[in-house]
Coordinates of C-alpha atoms in Angstrom, one line a residue:
M293 CA -47.3 46.1 5.6
A294 CA -44.9 44.7 3.0
A295 CA -46.2 47.1 0.4
S296 CA -45.7 50.1 2.7
V297 CA -42.1 49.1 3.4
G298 CA -41.5 48.7 -0.4
W299 CA -43.0 52.2 -1.1
R300 CA -40.8 53.8 1.5
C301 CA -37.7 52.2 -0.1
L302 CA -38.8 53.6 -3.5
R303 CA -39.1 57.1 -2.0
L304 CA -35.7 56.8 -0.4
L305 CA -34.1 55.9 -3.8
R306 CA -35.6 59.0 -5.3
G307 CA -33.6 61.2 -3.0
V308 CA -35.8 62.1 -0.1
T309 CA -33.0 61.2 2.3
P310 CA -29.2 60.6 1.7
W311 CA -29.3 57.6 -0.5
R312 CA -26.5 55.4 0.8
S313 CA -27.5 55.2 4.5
S314 CA -31.1 55.1 3.6
L315 CA -30.7 52.2 1.2
L316 CA -28.8 50.2 3.7
H317 CA -31.5 50.9 6.3
C318 CA -34.2 49.9 3.8
E319 CA -32.5 46.6 3.0
N320 CA -32.0 45.7 6.6
T321 CA -35.6 46.6 7.5
T322 CA -37.0 44.5 4.6
M323 CA -34.8 41.5 5.3
S324 CA -35.6 41.6 9.0
H325 CA -39.3 41.9 8.2
F326 CA -39.3 38.7 6.0
L327 CA -36.8 36.6 8.1
Q328 CA -38.3 37.3 11.5
P329 CA -41.1 34.7 11.1
L330 CA -38.5 32.1 10.2
R331 CA -36.4 32.8 13.3
K332 CA -39.4 32.2 15.4
L333 CA -40.2 28.9 13.9
P334 CA -40.3 26.3 16.7
V335 CA -39.4 22.7 16.5
R336 CA -42.8 21.1 15.7
A337 CA -44.1 17.6 15.9
F338 CA -46.9 16.0 13.9
Y339 CA -48.2 12.5 13.5
T340 CA -48.3 10.3 10.4
N341 CA -49.9 6.9 10.8
A342 CA -49.2 6.8 14.5
R343 CA -45.5 7.7 14.1
R344 CA -44.3 10.9 15.6
V345 CA -42.1 13.0 13.3
H346 CA -40.0 16.0 14.5
T347 CA -39.1 18.9 12.3
A348 CA -36.4 21.5 12.9
S349 CA -35.9 25.0 11.8
A350 CA -34.7 25.8 8.3
R351 CA -31.4 27.0 9.6
T352 CA -30.7 23.7 11.4
L353 CA -31.6 21.7 8.3
F354 CA -29.2 23.8 6.2
L355 CA -26.3 23.2 8.6
L356 CA -26.9 19.4 8.6
R357 CA -27.3 19.1 4.8
P358 CA -23.6 18.3 3.9
L359 CA -23.4 15.3 6.3
P360 CA -26.2 13.3 4.7
I361 CA -25.0 14.1 1.3
L362 CA -21.5 12.8 2.2
L363 CA -22.9 9.7 3.7
V364 CA -25.2 8.9 0.8
T365 CA -22.5 9.6 -1.7
G366 CA -19.9 7.5 0.1
S367 CA -22.4 4.6 0.7
G368 CA -23.4 4.7 -2.9
Y369 CA -19.8 4.5 -4.1
A370 CA -18.9 1.7 -1.7
G371 CA -22.0 -0.2 -2.8
Y372 CA -21.1 0.3 -6.5
R373 CA -17.5 -1.0 -5.8
Q374 CA -18.9 -4.1 -4.1
Y375 CA -21.2 -4.7 -7.0
E376 CA -18.3 -4.5 -9.4
K377 CA -16.3 -7.0 -7.4
Y378 CA -19.3 -9.4 -7.2
R379 CA -19.8 -9.1 -11.0
E380 CA -16.1 -9.8 -11.6
R381 CA -16.2 -12.9 -9.4
E382 CA -19.2 -14.2 -11.3
L383 CA -17.5 -13.6 -14.6
E384 CA -14.4 -15.3 -13.4
K385 CA -16.4 -18.4 -12.4
L386 CA -17.7 -18.5 -16.0
G387 CA -14.2 -18.5 -17.3
L388 CA -14.5 -15.1 -18.9
E389 CA -11.4 -12.8 -19.0
I390 CA -12.1 -9.4 -17.3
P391 CA -10.1 -6.4 -18.6
P392 CA -8.5 -4.4 -15.8
K393 CA -10.0 -1.1 -14.9
L394 CA -7.2 1.2 -14.0
A395 CA -7.3 4.3 -11.8
G396 CA -7.1 7.7 -13.4
H397 CA -4.3 10.2 -12.7
W398 CA -6.5 12.2 -10.5
E399 CA -7.5 9.1 -8.4
V400 CA -3.8 8.2 -8.0
A401 CA -2.9 11.8 -7.1
L402 CA -5.8 11.9 -4.6
Y403 CA -4.7 8.7 -2.9
K404 CA -1.1 9.8 -2.8
S405 CA -2.2 13.0 -1.1
V406 CA -3.2 11.0 2.0
P407 CA -0.3 11.2 4.6
T408 CA 0.3 7.5 4.6
R409 CA 4.0 8.0 5.6
L410 CA 3.0 10.0 8.7
L411 CA 0.3 7.5 9.5
S412 CA 2.7 4.6 9.1
R413 CA 5.2 6.2 11.4
A414 CA 2.5 6.7 14.0
W415 CA 1.4 3.1 13.6
G416 CA 5.0 2.0 14.1
R417 CA 5.3 3.9 17.3
L418 CA 2.0 2.5 18.5
N419 CA 3.2 -1.0 17.8
Q420 CA 6.2 -0.4 20.1
V421 CA 4.1 0.6 23.1
E422 CA 4.5 -2.1 25.7
L423 CA 1.1 -3.7 26.5
P424 CA 0.1 -4.6 30.1
H425 CA 0.5 -8.3 30.9
W426 CA -3.2 -8.8 31.3
L427 CA -4.0 -7.1 27.9
R428 CA -1.6 -9.1 25.7
R429 CA -3.7 -12.3 25.3
P430 CA -7.0 -10.6 24.3
V431 CA -5.2 -8.2 21.9
Y432 CA -3.1 -10.9 20.2
S433 CA -6.0 -13.4 20.2
L434 CA -8.2 -10.9 18.3
Y435 CA -5.4 -10.4 15.7
I436 CA -5.0 -14.2 15.4
W437 CA -8.7 -14.7 14.9
T438 CA -9.0 -11.8 12.4
F439 CA -6.1 -12.9 10.1
G440 CA -5.9 -16.6 10.7
V441 CA -2.4 -16.8 12.3
N442 CA -1.1 -20.3 13.1
M443 CA 0.7 -19.8 16.4
K444 CA 1.6 -23.5 16.6
E445 CA 4.4 -22.7 14.1
A446 CA 5.8 -19.9 16.3
A447 CA 9.0 -20.5 18.2
V448 CA 7.3 -19.0 21.3
E449 CA 3.6 -19.9 21.5
D450 CA 3.0 -18.1 24.8
L451 CA 1.2 -14.8 23.9
H452 CA 2.4 -13.2 27.1
H453 CA 6.0 -13.4 25.9
Y454 CA 5.4 -10.7 23.3
R455 CA 5.7 -7.3 24.9
N456 CA 4.2 -5.3 22.1
L457 CA 2.6 -5.7 18.6
S458 CA 5.9 -5.1 16.9
E459 CA 7.4 -8.2 18.6
F460 CA 4.3 -10.2 17.8
F461 CA 4.5 -9.2 14.1
R462 CA 8.2 -10.2 13.9
R463 CA 7.8 -13.5 15.7
K464 CA 10.2 -16.3 14.7
L465 CA 9.2 -19.7 13.6
K466 CA 10.2 -23.2 14.8
P467 CA 13.2 -24.5 12.8
Q468 CA 11.1 -27.5 11.5
A469 CA 8.1 -25.3 10.5
R470 CA 9.6 -24.3 7.2
P471 CA 11.9 -26.9 5.6
V472 CA 14.0 -25.5 2.8
C473 CA 13.7 -27.3 -0.5
G474 CA 17.2 -28.4 -1.6
L475 CA 16.1 -29.8 -5.0
H476 CA 15.2 -26.5 -6.7
S477 CA 17.5 -23.6 -7.3
V478 CA 15.1 -20.8 -6.3
I479 CA 12.7 -21.1 -3.3
S480 CA 10.1 -18.7 -1.9
P481 CA 11.7 -16.1 0.3
S482 CA 8.6 -15.7 2.4
D483 CA 5.1 -16.8 3.1
G484 CA 2.5 -15.2 0.9
K485 CA 0.4 -15.4 -2.3
I486 CA 1.7 -15.6 -5.8
L487 CA 0.4 -12.6 -7.7
N488 CA 2.4 -13.1 -10.9
F489 CA 5.4 -14.8 -12.4
G490 CA 7.0 -15.5 -15.8
Q491 CA 9.4 -14.0 -18.3
V492 CA 10.1 -10.3 -18.5
K493 CA 9.1 -9.0 -22.0
N494 CA 9.8 -5.6 -23.5
C495 CA 11.2 -4.3 -20.2
E496 CA 7.7 -4.5 -18.7
V497 CA 6.9 -6.5 -15.6
E498 CA 3.4 -7.6 -14.7
Q499 CA 2.4 -6.8 -11.1
V500 CA -0.9 -8.7 -11.7
K501 CA -2.3 -10.1 -14.9
G502 CA -2.9 -7.3 -17.4
V503 CA -1.3 -4.5 -15.3
T504 CA 2.4 -3.8 -15.9
Y505 CA 5.1 -1.5 -14.7
S506 CA 8.4 -0.4 -16.2
L507 CA 11.5 -2.5 -15.3
E508 CA 13.7 0.6 -15.3
S509 CA 11.3 2.7 -13.2
F510 CA 11.2 -0.1 -10.7
L511 CA 14.9 -0.9 -10.3
G512 CA 16.2 2.6 -11.2
P513 CA 18.5 3.7 -13.9
R514 CA 21.9 2.2 -14.6
T515 CA 23.9 5.4 -14.8
S516 CA 27.4 4.0 -15.0
T517 CA 29.0 0.6 -15.8
D518 CA 31.4 1.2 -13.0
D519 CA 28.6 0.9 -10.5
L520 CA 27.5 -2.5 -11.8
P521 CA 28.7 -5.7 -10.2
F522 CA 29.1 -7.1 -13.8
A523 CA 29.7 -5.8 -17.3
P524 CA 26.7 -5.2 -19.5
A525 CA 26.1 -7.4 -22.5
T526 CA 26.2 -4.5 -24.9
P527 CA 27.7 -1.0 -24.2
C528 CA 24.7 1.0 -25.3
G529 CA 21.9 -1.5 -25.4
S530 CA 18.4 -1.5 -23.9
F531 CA 17.9 -1.6 -20.1
R532 CA 17.3 -5.3 -20.4
N533 CA 20.6 -5.9 -22.1
Q534 CA 22.3 -4.1 -19.3
L535 CA 21.0 -6.6 -16.8
V536 CA 21.4 -9.8 -18.9
T537 CA 25.1 -10.8 -18.6
R538 CA 25.2 -14.1 -20.6
E539 CA 24.1 -14.8 -24.1
G540 CA 21.0 -17.0 -24.4
N541 CA 19.7 -16.1 -20.9
E542 CA 16.4 -14.4 -20.2
L543 CA 15.0 -12.2 -17.4
Y544 CA 12.3 -13.7 -15.1
H545 CA 10.2 -12.2 -12.3
C546 CA 8.0 -13.4 -9.5
V547 CA 5.7 -11.3 -7.2
I548 CA 4.7 -12.5 -3.7
Y549 CA 2.2 -10.7 -1.6
L550 CA 2.4 -11.0 2.2
A551 CA -0.9 -10.7 4.0
P552 CA -1.0 -9.2 7.5
G553 CA -1.4 -12.7 9.0
D554 CA 1.6 -14.2 7.2
Y555 CA 5.1 -14.7 8.6
H556 CA 6.7 -11.3 8.2
C557 CA 10.4 -12.2 7.9
F558 CA 11.9 -12.9 4.5
H559 CA 14.9 -15.0 3.6
S560 CA 17.4 -15.5 0.8
P561 CA 15.7 -17.3 -2.2
T562 CA 19.0 -18.8 -3.5
D563 CA 22.7 -18.8 -3.1
W564 CA 23.8 -15.4 -4.3
T565 CA 26.0 -12.3 -3.5
V566 CA 24.4 -8.9 -2.7
S567 CA 26.6 -6.1 -4.1
H568 CA 24.3 -3.1 -4.1
R569 CA 21.3 -1.6 -2.3
R570 CA 19.0 1.2 -3.7
H571 CA 16.4 2.7 -1.5
F572 CA 13.4 4.6 -3.0
P573 CA 11.5 6.6 -0.3
G574 CA 8.2 6.8 -2.3
S575 CA 4.6 6.6 -1.1
L576 CA 3.1 3.9 1.2
M577 CA -0.1 2.9 -0.6
S578 CA -1.8 -0.4 0.0
V579 CA -0.4 -3.3 -2.1
N580 CA -3.1 -5.8 -1.7
P581 CA -4.2 -7.6 -4.9
G582 CA -7.2 -5.4 -5.4
M583 CA -5.0 -2.2 -5.4
A584 CA -2.4 -3.9 -7.6
R585 CA -5.2 -4.5 -10.2
W586 CA -6.4 -0.9 -10.0
I587 CA -3.2 1.3 -9.9
K588 CA -0.7 0.9 -12.7
E589 CA 2.9 1.0 -11.6
L590 CA 1.8 0.7 -8.0
F591 CA 5.2 -0.8 -7.0
C592 CA 7.0 2.1 -8.7
H593 CA 5.1 4.6 -6.6
N594 CA 5.7 2.9 -3.2
E595 CA 8.8 3.0 -1.0
R596 CA 11.0 0.0 -1.7
V597 CA 14.5 -1.4 -1.1
V598 CA 16.2 -3.0 -4.1
L599 CA 19.0 -5.5 -3.4
T600 CA 21.0 -6.4 -6.5
G601 CA 23.8 -8.8 -7.1
D602 CA 24.5 -12.0 -9.0
W603 CA 24.1 -15.8 -8.7
K604 CA 25.5 -18.7 -10.7
H605 CA 23.4 -17.7 -13.8
G606 CA 24.0 -14.0 -13.7
F607 CA 22.0 -11.0 -12.5
F608 CA 19.7 -11.5 -9.4
S609 CA 17.6 -9.0 -7.4
L610 CA 15.2 -9.0 -4.5
T611 CA 13.0 -6.0 -3.8
A612 CA 11.1 -5.5 -0.6
V613 CA 8.1 -3.2 -1.3
G614 CA 6.7 -1.1 1.5
A615 CA 3.0 -0.4 2.0
T616 CA 0.5 1.3 4.3
N617 CA 1.6 0.7 7.9
V618 CA 4.8 -1.0 6.6
G619 CA 7.1 2.0 6.9
S620 CA 9.8 -0.1 8.4
I621 CA 11.7 -2.4 6.1
R622 CA 14.7 -3.9 7.8
I623 CA 17.7 -5.6 6.1
Y624 CA 19.7 -7.5 8.8
F625 CA 23.2 -6.8 7.3
D626 CA 22.5 -3.2 6.4
R627 CA 22.6 -0.9 9.5
D628 CA 22.7 2.3 7.4
L629 CA 19.2 1.7 6.0
H630 CA 16.4 3.8 7.5
T631 CA 13.0 3.5 5.8
N632 CA 10.1 5.9 6.0
S633 CA 12.3 8.7 7.4
P634 CA 11.2 12.3 7.1
R635 CA 14.6 13.4 5.9
Y636 CA 14.2 11.6 2.5
S637 CA 12.2 13.3 -0.2
K638 CA 9.9 11.4 -2.5
G639 CA 11.0 10.9 -6.1
S640 CA 14.6 10.4 -5.1
Y641 CA 16.7 7.3 -4.3
N642 CA 19.7 6.5 -2.2
D643 CA 22.4 4.1 -3.3
F644 CA 24.8 2.1 -1.1
S645 CA 27.5 -0.4 -2.3
F646 CA 28.5 -3.4 -0.3
V647 CA 31.6 -3.8 -2.5
T648 CA 34.6 -2.1 -0.8
H649 CA 38.4 -2.4 -1.0
A650 CA 38.3 -4.7 2.0
N651 CA 35.3 -6.7 0.6
K652 CA 35.4 -6.9 -3.2
E653 CA 32.7 -9.5 -3.6
G654 CA 29.8 -8.1 -1.5
I655 CA 27.6 -9.9 1.0
P656 CA 27.3 -13.7 0.4
M657 CA 23.9 -15.1 1.1
R658 CA 23.0 -18.8 1.4
K659 CA 19.6 -20.2 0.4
G660 CA 17.2 -19.9 3.3
E661 CA 19.3 -17.6 5.3
H662 CA 17.6 -14.8 7.2
L663 CA 17.6 -11.6 5.1
G664 CA 15.2 -9.1 6.5
E665 CA 11.7 -8.4 7.8
F666 CA 8.6 -6.2 7.5
N667 CA 6.5 -4.6 10.2
L668 CA 3.3 -5.9 8.6
G669 CA 2.3 -7.6 5.4
S670 CA 3.8 -6.3 2.1
T671 CA 5.3 -7.6 -1.2
I672 CA 8.5 -9.3 -2.4
V673 CA 9.5 -9.0 -6.1
L674 CA 12.2 -11.2 -7.5
I675 CA 13.8 -10.3 -10.9
F676 CA 16.6 -12.5 -12.0
E677 CA 18.5 -13.8 -15.0
A678 CA 18.4 -17.5 -15.9
P679 CA 18.8 -19.8 -18.9
K680 CA 15.8 -20.3 -21.3
D681 CA 14.9 -23.7 -19.8
F682 CA 14.2 -22.3 -16.4
N683 CA 10.7 -23.4 -15.2
F684 CA 8.4 -22.1 -12.5
K685 CA 6.6 -24.6 -10.3
L686 CA 3.8 -22.3 -9.6
K687 CA 0.2 -21.3 -10.3
A688 CA -1.0 -17.7 -10.2
G689 CA -3.0 -17.0 -7.0
Q690 CA -1.7 -19.9 -5.1
K691 CA -0.6 -19.7 -1.5
I692 CA 3.1 -20.4 -0.8
R693 CA 5.3 -20.7 2.2
F694 CA 8.9 -19.8 2.8
G695 CA 11.2 -22.7 1.7
E696 CA 8.9 -24.1 -0.9
A697 CA 10.1 -24.3 -4.6
L698 CA 9.6 -21.4 -7.0
G699 CA 11.4 -22.9 -9.9
S700 CA 14.5 -24.6 -11.3
L701 CA 16.3 -25.6 -14.4

């Protein structure tokens, strides 16, 4: 049968009939002849060692093929990442230093393509939905169990008091829960984990050990000396020299990561005056320690609010870095600040000066005073000027609570 069909096609090509229509007819006839048995294939069942196995048609198998490929590939990659983390932990136990493996440009671009800003706005609206009275305790109890929240420190321990997740995240603490250390000049502005600290060298700041970011990219350029709350040390020096105001001083930094279960408000780390605010819209990638070790200049990519001013030793700055589901960064004395807003474009920044004709000094802040809050966990970065004998009272990786000492002279 197949041979006769093929012979008829050859005769048609030799011009027995009009070649275009005949050739199409020939192709359709041939394909129908060979595919007809496949279309009639039923779903069969056969037995292998007392186990019944079902088989589907070839067309069904073709349609389902991408799904198992995606599952296998994703599972394999996740397994490989878990193995890498396990191997790193084992090497750390042996005291061996592990060089960081940084993400490539395509990996960062792929991550940034995820609509984290939109998802964070949706999460923020979901958090503001009022929960029924009977649902509050089970929802908050699950969150407390998952992230290890200590509700005995909360000013209001009754879970039914919090109408929505947003109020629960921004819960206040009892006054005696966080005593402010008065013996040291700089205290922790929040609860969290110390990712890194030390002296700023070569205008590079470490977000974690071995992974740095540019100081100028993080704080933004100093375009004019008129915008500075102080005069630069040299008229045309490096960016570091524009920040250091006194001879013999150095720049120091400290990075504090706030986990989802931590107290989400942050406070003034010392007595200082805030003169300027710079808001970078940016991305909203995760800032957990694992991501900070993987993505170089992570804090420069993300949305952040930079508060700058001066304290008794010169320049002082506090930066609140946003993250996934932390689209809302609130500064209590700054009503004009609106973070994660669609009207701002990425790659830009917005400046606001607190120094006016009526207030030529700025906003004075006392050590321990309420400064702002996050919607969920995130990161606080301190960059400040101090004499060379400034000493940190910290260890990398340690847990810290608001009010405890960071360092002093």
